């Protein structure tokens, strides 16, 4: 299983762009990189997913270099409501046709007024 | 549209008592199903996953067990709870083609 490494915590002021980097040196050819957001006492929810280069949606961008050994989640102009834990996952395909998706400890983002 | 339901939402149980948490998925067939646990202030730990009826894989050896009696039903059980079983339990399902997970609302278990 590909393991991921993220900073434990980050602080940012409102209105700033936040970049959270995740390392996944053992990423496999069939793996996708997925980011989730979790608020207290809720299940995580999907933010963005990518395989290579750059992916952008209405809430975030995901930058993946050519070697795919890391990825960076970019949140533009964060607000207080973006305070949450952010998880980087690398999806593995097993012979049974399922994914063993392992969450790391995540990055606790605190947005300061 | 697909939905996932978990119950009960909260549970307080004495040490040594049994446990049963249920999860059902609607709007999809043959989903991959997962049970995660989150201890206070910690990340999510994968406990079990299932690719089909009766097919359960355990990620962490412990006194918990899982069963999948129907295609869209996943049950987490214990015969005797330990204090260390306290936590926030999350059921999830995902699509075959990508790794996107969809989580239930969670079940908060307190063992006293």
XYZ file of C-alpha atoms in Angstrom, chain A residues 6 8 12 23 37 47 65 67 73:
9
model
C 1.400 15.307 5.169
C 0.231 17.653 10.838
C -3.681 30.537 7.519
C 4.284 12.883 -0.280
C -12.070 17.244 3.848
C -12.718 17.444 -2.634
C 4.369 16.630 -10.813
C 7.012 11.740 -11.173
C -3.848 20.665 -2.783
